[in-house]
Coordinates of C-alpha atoms in Angstrom, one line a residue:
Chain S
X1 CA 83.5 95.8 123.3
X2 CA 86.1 97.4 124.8
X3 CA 88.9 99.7 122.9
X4 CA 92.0 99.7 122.6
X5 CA 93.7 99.7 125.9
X6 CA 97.0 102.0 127.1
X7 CA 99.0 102.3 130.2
X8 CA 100.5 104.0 131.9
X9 CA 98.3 107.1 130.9
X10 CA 100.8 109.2 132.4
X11 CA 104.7 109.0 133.1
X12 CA 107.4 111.3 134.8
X13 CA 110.8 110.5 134.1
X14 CA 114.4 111.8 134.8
X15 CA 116.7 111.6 131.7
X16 CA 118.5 108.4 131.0
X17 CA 115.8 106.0 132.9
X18 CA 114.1 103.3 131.4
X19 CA 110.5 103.5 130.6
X20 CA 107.9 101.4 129.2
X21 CA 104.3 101.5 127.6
X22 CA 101.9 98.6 127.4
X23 CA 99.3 98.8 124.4
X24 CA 96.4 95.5 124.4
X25 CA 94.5 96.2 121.1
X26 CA 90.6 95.5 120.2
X27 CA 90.6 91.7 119.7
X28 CA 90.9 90.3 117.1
X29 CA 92.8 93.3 115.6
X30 CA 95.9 91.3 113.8
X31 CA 97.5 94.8 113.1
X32 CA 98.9 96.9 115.6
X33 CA 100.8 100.2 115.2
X34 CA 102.9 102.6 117.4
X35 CA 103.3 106.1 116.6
X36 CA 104.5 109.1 118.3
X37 CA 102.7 112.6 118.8
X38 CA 104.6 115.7 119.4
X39 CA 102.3 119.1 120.9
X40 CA 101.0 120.6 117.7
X41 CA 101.7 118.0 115.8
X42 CA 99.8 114.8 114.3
X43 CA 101.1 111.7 115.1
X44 CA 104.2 109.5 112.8
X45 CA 104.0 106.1 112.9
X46 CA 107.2 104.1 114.4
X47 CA 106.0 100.8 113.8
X48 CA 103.4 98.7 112.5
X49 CA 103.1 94.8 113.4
X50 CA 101.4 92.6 111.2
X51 CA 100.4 90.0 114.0
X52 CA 104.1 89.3 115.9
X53 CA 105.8 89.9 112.9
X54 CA 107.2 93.7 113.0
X55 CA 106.7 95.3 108.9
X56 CA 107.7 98.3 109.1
X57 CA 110.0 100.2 112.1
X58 CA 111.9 102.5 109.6
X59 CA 110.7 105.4 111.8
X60 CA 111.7 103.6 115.2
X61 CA 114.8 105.5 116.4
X62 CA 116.5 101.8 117.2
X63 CA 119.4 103.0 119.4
X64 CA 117.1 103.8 122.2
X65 CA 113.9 102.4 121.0
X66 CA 112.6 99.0 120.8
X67 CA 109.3 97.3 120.8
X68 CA 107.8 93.5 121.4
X69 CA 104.5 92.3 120.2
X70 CA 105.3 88.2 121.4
X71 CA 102.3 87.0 121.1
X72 CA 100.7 88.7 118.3
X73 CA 98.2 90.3 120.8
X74 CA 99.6 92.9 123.6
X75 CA 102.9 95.1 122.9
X76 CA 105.4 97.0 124.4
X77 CA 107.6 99.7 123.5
X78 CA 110.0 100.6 125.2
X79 CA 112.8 103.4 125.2
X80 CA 116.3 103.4 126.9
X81 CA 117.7 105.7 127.9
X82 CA 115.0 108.4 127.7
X83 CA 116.2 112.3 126.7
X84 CA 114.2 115.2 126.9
X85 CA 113.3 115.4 123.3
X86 CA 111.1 111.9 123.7
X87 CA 108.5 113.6 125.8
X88 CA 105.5 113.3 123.6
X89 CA 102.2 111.5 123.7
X90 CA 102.6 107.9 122.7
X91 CA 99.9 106.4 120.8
X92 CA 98.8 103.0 120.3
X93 CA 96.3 101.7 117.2
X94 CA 94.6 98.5 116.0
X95 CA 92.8 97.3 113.0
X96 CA 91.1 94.2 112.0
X97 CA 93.2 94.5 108.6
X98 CA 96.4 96.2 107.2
X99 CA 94.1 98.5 105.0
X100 CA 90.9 100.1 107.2
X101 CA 90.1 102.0 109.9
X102 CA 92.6 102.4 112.4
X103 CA 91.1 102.6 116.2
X104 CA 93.5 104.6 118.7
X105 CA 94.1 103.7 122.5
X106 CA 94.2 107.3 124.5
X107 CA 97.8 107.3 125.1
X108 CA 100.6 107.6 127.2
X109 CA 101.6 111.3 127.9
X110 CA 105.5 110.9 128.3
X111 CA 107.5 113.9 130.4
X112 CA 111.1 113.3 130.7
X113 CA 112.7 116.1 133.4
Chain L
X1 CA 107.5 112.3 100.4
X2 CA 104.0 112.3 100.9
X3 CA 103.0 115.8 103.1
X4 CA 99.5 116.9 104.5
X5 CA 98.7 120.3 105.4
X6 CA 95.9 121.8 106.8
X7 CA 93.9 125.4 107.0
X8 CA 93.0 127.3 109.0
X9 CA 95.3 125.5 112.0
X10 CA 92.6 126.9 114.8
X11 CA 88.9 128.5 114.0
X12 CA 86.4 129.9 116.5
X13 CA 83.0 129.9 115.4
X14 CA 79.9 130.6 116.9
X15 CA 77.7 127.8 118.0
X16 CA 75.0 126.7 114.9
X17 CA 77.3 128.0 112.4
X18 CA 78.3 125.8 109.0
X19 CA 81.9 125.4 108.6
X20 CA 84.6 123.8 106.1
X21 CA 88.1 122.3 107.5
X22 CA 90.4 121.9 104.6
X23 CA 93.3 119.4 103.9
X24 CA 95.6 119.2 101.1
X25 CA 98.3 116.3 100.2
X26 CA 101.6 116.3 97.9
X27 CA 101.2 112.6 96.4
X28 CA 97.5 112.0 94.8
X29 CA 98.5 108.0 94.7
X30 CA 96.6 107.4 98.0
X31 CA 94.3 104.4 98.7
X32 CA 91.7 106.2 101.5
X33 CA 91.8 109.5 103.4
X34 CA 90.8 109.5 107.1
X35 CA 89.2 112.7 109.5
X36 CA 90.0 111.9 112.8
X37 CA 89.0 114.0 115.9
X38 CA 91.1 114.3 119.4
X39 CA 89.7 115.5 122.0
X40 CA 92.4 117.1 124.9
X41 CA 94.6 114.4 126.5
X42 CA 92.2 111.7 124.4
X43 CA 93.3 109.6 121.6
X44 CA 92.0 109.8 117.9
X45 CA 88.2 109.0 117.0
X46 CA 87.8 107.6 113.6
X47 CA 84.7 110.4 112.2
X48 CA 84.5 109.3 108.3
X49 CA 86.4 107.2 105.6
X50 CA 86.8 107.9 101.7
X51 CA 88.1 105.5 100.0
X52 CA 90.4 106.7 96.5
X53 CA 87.3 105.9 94.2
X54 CA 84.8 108.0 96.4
X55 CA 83.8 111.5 96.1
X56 CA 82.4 111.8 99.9
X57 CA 81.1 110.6 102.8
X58 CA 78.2 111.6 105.3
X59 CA 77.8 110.7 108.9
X60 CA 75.0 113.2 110.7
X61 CA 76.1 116.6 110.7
X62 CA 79.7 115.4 109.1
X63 CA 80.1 115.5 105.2
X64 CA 83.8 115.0 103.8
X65 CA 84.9 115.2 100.2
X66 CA 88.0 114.2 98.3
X67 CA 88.6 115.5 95.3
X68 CA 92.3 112.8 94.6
X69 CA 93.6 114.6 91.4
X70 CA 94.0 118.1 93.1
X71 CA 95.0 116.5 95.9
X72 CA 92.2 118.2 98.6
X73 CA 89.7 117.2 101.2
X74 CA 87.1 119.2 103.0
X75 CA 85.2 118.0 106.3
X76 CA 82.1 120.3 106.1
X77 CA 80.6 120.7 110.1
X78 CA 77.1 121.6 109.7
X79 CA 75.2 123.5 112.6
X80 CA 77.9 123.2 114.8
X81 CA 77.8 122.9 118.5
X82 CA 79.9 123.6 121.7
X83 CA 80.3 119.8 122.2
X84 CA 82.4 119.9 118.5
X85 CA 85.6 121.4 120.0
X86 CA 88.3 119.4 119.7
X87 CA 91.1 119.0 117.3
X88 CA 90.1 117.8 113.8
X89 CA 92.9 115.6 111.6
X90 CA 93.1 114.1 108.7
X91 CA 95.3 111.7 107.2
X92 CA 95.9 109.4 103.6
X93 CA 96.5 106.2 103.8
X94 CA 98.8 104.6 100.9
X95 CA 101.1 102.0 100.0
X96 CA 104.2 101.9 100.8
X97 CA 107.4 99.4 100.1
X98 CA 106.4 97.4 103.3
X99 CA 102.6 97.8 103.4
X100 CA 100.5 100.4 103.9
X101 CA 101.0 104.0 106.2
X102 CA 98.9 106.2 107.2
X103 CA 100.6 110.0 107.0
X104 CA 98.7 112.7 109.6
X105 CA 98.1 116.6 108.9
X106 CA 98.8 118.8 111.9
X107 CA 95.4 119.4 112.6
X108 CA 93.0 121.9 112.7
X109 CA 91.8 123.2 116.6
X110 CA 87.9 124.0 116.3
X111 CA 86.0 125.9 118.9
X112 CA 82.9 126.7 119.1
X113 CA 80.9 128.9 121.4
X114 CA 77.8 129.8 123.0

């Protein structure tokens, strides 16, 4: 079965461009969560979807940030404009539950120039 | 504000040693505690899960304790090998206003060698 899948794995950006991640979790997985890891640092959550239905995004910085789960299946998040301080890994995770193990995509390694 | 630390934040060991990563948290209401590992430029694999009401949990050479009312976890690495490097994290899981969240130590860097 496969995992959870992430693209791009890597992106260079100048500041203020667009940029966008696409995350397809394990299927079946009705939960989906975004968070954000910083060198050094383990990784925050910035938002968990129950299904297409967004639960929690107090962490998600919404003046630049926003993400889409439409379907209840694949999601994107999205950041615009990006600033120097958002290069980080970006992580994607599933699970088949709100409570249980959480299964992470291998990221998208953000550098904004 | 729940907060998880953990010691040492690297360790170098050599290869068939025993050794104990430790991990601490401020707020003992917490429904599971999670070790993770991450290898360079890799996500996070899921290595064992305690739930609140366990004392530990064994997978091979893994064995992780939680002791909830002091607030402390150790992930105990017996014989360890070369192929264990990586970054070692854990995290609690608990219940928030809006559902659950799961709240990640900075991790400890492990390497072993020959």
């Amino acid at each position: 079965e496969a995992g959870v899948v992430q693209s791009p794995r890597y992106k260079i950006i100048e500041k203020k461009q667009p940029v966008a991640f696409w995350c397809n979790p394990i299927s079946g997985h009705n939960t989906l969560y975004w968070y954000l890891q910083n060198l050094g640092q383990g990784p925050e959550l910035l938002i968990r979807y129950e299904n297409e239905e967004a639960v929690d995004d107090s962490q998600l910085p919404k003046d630049r940030f926003s993400a889409e789960r439409l379907k209840g299946v694949d999601s994107t998040l999205k950041i615009q404009p990006a600033e120097l301080g958002d290069s980080a890994v970006y992580l994607c995770a599933s699970s088949l539950q709100t409570i249980g193990t959480q299964y992470f995509g291998p990221g998208t390694r953000l550098l904004v120039l | 504000k729940q907060e998880v630390t953990q010691i040492p934040a690297a360790l170098s060991v050599p290869e068939g040693e025993n050794l104990v990563l430790n991990c601490s948290f401020t707020d003992s209401a917490i429904y599971n505690l999670q070790w993770f590992r991450q290898d360079p430029g890799k996500g996070l694999t899921s290595l064992l899960l305690i739930q609140s009401s366990q004392r530990e949990q064994t997978s091979g050479r893994l064995n992780a304790s939680l002791d909830k009312s002091s607030g402390r976890s150790t992930l105990y690495i017996a014989a360890s090998q070369p192929g264990d490097s990586a970054t070692y994290l854990c995290a609690v899981q608990m219940f928030t206003g809006g559902g659950n969240k799961l709240t990640f130590g900075t991790g400890t860097q492990l390497k072993v060698e020959l």
